[in-house]
Coordinates of N, CA and C in Angstrom, one line a residue:
L1 N 103.5 85.9 104.5 CA 102.5 85.9 103.5 C 103.0 85.4 102.2
K2 N 102.4 84.3 101.7 CA 102.8 83.8 100.4 C 101.5 83.9 99.5
A3 N 101.7 84.5 98.3 CA 100.6 84.5 97.3 C 101.3 84.6 95.9
P4 N 100.6 84.1 94.9 CA 101.3 84.2 93.6 C 101.4 85.6 93.1
T5 N 102.4 85.8 92.3 CA 102.6 87.1 91.6 C 101.5 87.4 90.6
I6 N 101.2 86.3 89.9 CA 100.1 86.3 88.9 C 99.1 85.2 89.1
A7 N 97.8 85.6 89.2 CA 96.8 84.6 89.3 C 95.9 84.6 88.0
E8 N 95.8 83.4 87.5 CA 95.0 83.3 86.2 C 93.6 83.6 86.4
T9 N 93.0 83.4 87.6 CA 91.7 83.7 87.8 C 91.6 84.3 89.2
G10 N 90.7 85.3 89.4 CA 90.5 85.9 90.7 C 89.6 85.2 91.6
G11 N 89.0 84.1 91.0 CA 88.0 83.3 91.8 C 88.6 82.4 92.9
A12 N 89.8 82.1 92.8 CA 90.4 81.2 93.7 C 92.0 81.4 93.8
V13 N 92.4 82.4 94.4 CA 93.8 82.8 94.5 C 94.4 82.1 95.8
P14 N 95.4 81.2 95.6 CA 95.9 80.6 96.8 C 96.8 81.5 97.7
V15 N 96.6 81.5 99.0 CA 97.3 82.3 99.9 C 97.7 81.5 101.1
T16 N 98.9 81.6 101.6 CA 99.4 80.9 102.7 C 100.0 82.0 103.7
I17 N 99.5 81.9 105.0 CA 100.0 82.8 106.0 C 100.6 81.9 107.1
E18 N 101.9 82.3 107.5 CA 102.5 81.6 108.6 C 103.2 82.7 109.4
I19 N 102.9 82.7 110.7 CA 103.4 83.7 111.6 C 104.3 83.0 112.6
D20 N 105.5 83.5 112.8 CA 106.5 82.9 113.7 C 106.1 83.4 115.1
S21 N 105.5 82.5 115.9 CA 105.1 82.8 117.3 C 105.3 81.5 118.1
P22 N 105.7 81.6 119.3 CA 105.9 80.5 120.2 C 104.6 79.7 120.5
M23 N 103.5 80.4 120.4 CA 102.1 79.9 120.7 C 102.1 79.2 122.1
T24 N 102.7 79.8 123.0 CA 102.6 79.4 124.4 C 101.5 80.1 125.1
A25 N 101.2 79.7 126.4 CA 100.1 80.4 127.1 C 100.4 81.9 127.4
D26 N 101.7 82.2 127.4 CA 102.1 83.6 127.7 C 102.4 84.4 126.4
D27 N 102.5 83.8 125.3 CA 102.9 84.5 124.0 C 102.3 83.8 122.8
Y28 N 101.2 84.3 122.3 CA 100.6 83.6 121.2 C 99.8 84.6 120.3
I29 N 99.5 84.2 119.1 CA 98.7 85.0 118.1 C 97.3 84.7 118.5
T30 N 96.5 85.7 118.6 CA 95.0 85.5 118.9 C 94.2 85.6 117.6
T31 N 94.5 86.6 116.8 CA 93.7 86.9 115.6 C 94.6 87.2 114.4
V32 N 94.1 86.7 113.2 CA 94.8 87.1 112.0 C 93.7 87.6 111.0
W33 N 94.0 88.7 110.4 CA 93.1 89.2 109.4 C 93.8 89.3 108.0
L34 N 93.1 88.9 107.0 CA 93.7 89.0 105.6 C 92.8 90.0 104.8
F35 N 93.5 91.0 104.3 CA 92.8 92.1 103.5 C 93.2 92.1 102.1
V36 N 92.3 92.4 101.2 CA 92.5 92.7 99.8 C 92.1 94.1 99.6
D37 N 93.0 95.0 99.4 CA 92.8 96.5 99.5 C 91.5 97.0 98.8
H38 N 91.3 96.7 97.6 CA 90.2 97.3 96.8 C 89.1 96.3 96.5
N39 N 89.0 95.1 97.1 CA 87.9 94.2 96.9 C 86.6 94.9 97.4
P40 N 85.4 94.5 96.9 CA 84.2 95.1 97.4 C 84.1 95.0 98.9
T41 N 84.6 93.9 99.5 CA 84.7 93.8 100.9 C 86.2 93.5 101.2
P42 N 86.9 94.5 101.6 CA 88.4 94.4 101.8 C 88.8 93.3 102.8
L43 N 88.0 93.0 103.8 CA 88.4 91.9 104.8 C 88.0 90.6 104.1
A44 N 89.0 89.9 103.7 CA 88.8 88.6 103.0 C 88.6 87.5 104.0
S45 N 89.3 87.5 105.1 CA 89.1 86.5 106.1 C 89.6 86.9 107.5
Q46 N 89.1 86.2 108.5 CA 89.6 86.4 109.9 C 89.7 85.0 110.5
F47 N 90.8 84.8 111.2 CA 91.0 83.5 111.9 C 91.4 83.8 113.4
N48 N 90.9 83.0 114.3 CA 91.2 83.1 115.7 C 92.0 81.9 116.2
F49 N 93.0 82.2 117.0 CA 93.9 81.1 117.5 C 94.0 81.1 119.0
T50 N 94.4 79.9 119.5 CA 94.7 79.8 121.0 C 96.0 79.1 121.0
P51 N 96.7 79.0 122.2 CA 97.9 78.3 122.3 C 97.8 76.8 121.9
A52 N 96.6 76.2 122.0 CA 96.4 74.8 121.7 C 96.5 74.6 120.2
C53 N 96.4 75.6 119.4 CA 96.6 75.5 117.9 C 98.0 75.0 117.5
G54 N 99.0 75.3 118.4 CA 100.3 74.9 118.1 C 101.1 75.8 117.2
K55 N 100.5 76.4 116.2 CA 101.2 77.4 115.3 C 100.1 78.2 114.6
A56 N 100.5 79.4 114.2 CA 99.6 80.3 113.5 C 99.9 80.1 112.0
Y57 N 99.1 79.2 111.4 CA 99.3 78.8 110.0 C 98.0 78.7 109.3
I58 N 97.9 79.3 108.1 CA 96.6 79.3 107.4 C 97.0 79.1 105.9
Q59 N 96.2 78.2 105.3 CA 96.3 78.1 103.8 C 94.9 78.1 103.3
E60 N 94.6 79.0 102.4 CA 93.2 79.2 101.8 C 93.3 79.7 100.4
R61 N 92.1 79.8 99.8 CA 91.9 80.4 98.5 C 90.9 81.6 98.7
I62 N 91.3 82.7 98.1 CA 90.5 83.9 98.3 C 90.0 84.4 96.9
K63 N 88.9 85.2 96.9 CA 88.5 85.8 95.7 C 89.0 87.3 95.6
M64 N 89.5 87.6 94.4 CA 90.0 89.0 94.2 C 89.3 89.6 93.0
A65 N 88.8 90.8 93.1 CA 88.1 91.5 92.1 C 89.0 91.9 90.9
K66 N 90.2 92.2 91.2 CA 91.2 92.7 90.2 C 92.6 92.6 90.8
T67 N 93.6 93.0 90.0 CA 94.9 93.1 90.5 C 94.9 94.0 91.7
D68 N 95.6 93.6 92.8 CA 95.5 94.3 94.0 C 96.5 93.9 95.0
N69 N 96.6 94.6 96.1 CA 97.5 94.3 97.2 C 96.8 93.4 98.2
V70 N 97.5 92.4 98.7 CA 97.0 91.5 99.7 C 97.9 91.8 100.9
R71 N 97.3 91.9 102.1 CA 98.1 92.1 103.3 C 97.5 91.4 104.5
V72 N 98.4 91.2 105.5 CA 98.0 90.4 106.7 C 98.2 91.3 107.9
V73 N 97.3 91.3 108.9 CA 97.5 91.9 110.2 C 97.2 90.9 111.2
A74 N 98.1 90.8 112.2 CA 98.0 89.8 113.3 C 98.0 90.5 114.6
K75 N 97.3 89.9 115.6 CA 97.2 90.5 116.9 C 97.7 89.4 117.9
T76 N 98.5 89.8 118.8 CA 99.0 88.9 119.9 C 98.1 89.0 121.1
N77 N 98.3 88.0 122.0 CA 97.5 88.0 123.2 C 97.8 89.3 124.1
K78 N 98.9 89.9 123.8 CA 99.3 91.1 124.6 C 98.8 92.4 123.9
G79 N 98.0 92.3 122.9 CA 97.4 93.4 122.2 C 98.3 94.0 121.1
E80 N 99.5 93.5 120.9 CA 100.4 94.0 119.9 C 99.9 93.7 118.5
L81 N 100.0 94.6 117.5 CA 99.6 94.3 116.1 C 100.8 94.3 115.3
M82 N 100.8 93.3 114.4 CA 101.9 93.1 113.4 C 101.3 93.1 112.0
A83 N 101.9 93.8 111.1 CA 101.4 93.8 109.7 C 102.4 93.4 108.7
S84 N 102.0 92.7 107.7 CA 102.9 92.3 106.7 C 103.1 93.4 105.7
A85 N 104.1 93.3 104.9 CA 104.2 94.2 103.7 C 103.2 93.8 102.7
P86 N 102.6 94.7 102.0 CA 101.6 94.3 101.0 C 102.3 93.5 99.9
R87 N 101.5 92.6 99.4 CA 102.0 91.7 98.3 C 101.0 91.9 97.1
E88 N 101.5 92.3 96.0 CA 100.7 92.6 94.8 C 100.4 91.2 94.1
V89 N 99.2 91.0 93.8 CA 98.8 89.8 93.0 C 98.1 90.4 91.7
K90 N 98.6 90.0 90.6 CA 98.0 90.4 89.3 C 97.0 89.4 88.9
V91 N 95.8 89.8 88.8 CA 94.7 89.0 88.3 C 94.5 89.2 86.8
T92 N 94.6 88.1 86.1 CA 94.6 88.3 84.6 C 93.2 88.2 84.0
I93 N 92.3 87.3 84.5 CA 90.9 87.3 84.1 C 90.0 86.8 85.2
G94 N 88.7 87.0 85.1 CA 87.7 86.4 85.9 C 87.7 86.8 87.4
G95 N 88.0 88.0 87.7 CA 88.0 88.5 89.1 C 86.6 88.4 89.6
C96 N 86.4 88.4 90.9 CA 85.1 88.2 91.5 C 84.1 89.4 91.3
G97 N 84.7 90.5 90.8 CA 83.9 91.7 90.5 C 83.5 91.8 89.0
G98 N 84.0 90.8 88.2 CA 83.7 90.8 86.8 C 84.7 91.4 86.0

């Protein structure tokens, strides 16, 4: 999980998620969830993958209401869940919650 330490605006915070997975028919990431702990809707996004994707990589911009923790949870095709350590992003102005 890559996210800035400080975001000048909460309206478009850049986030990159890259999960080390072989992405083969026997071993791949099926789902990735991105959470912002105290946003009005904590689930910021969800992505689904298949082995045909080649790699589990996401780059997006999310809205954050205020300074908060961002975290990722990923699920494998075997049902295993993996979670990232939380990453704090300090929003200085203009969060999505006002």
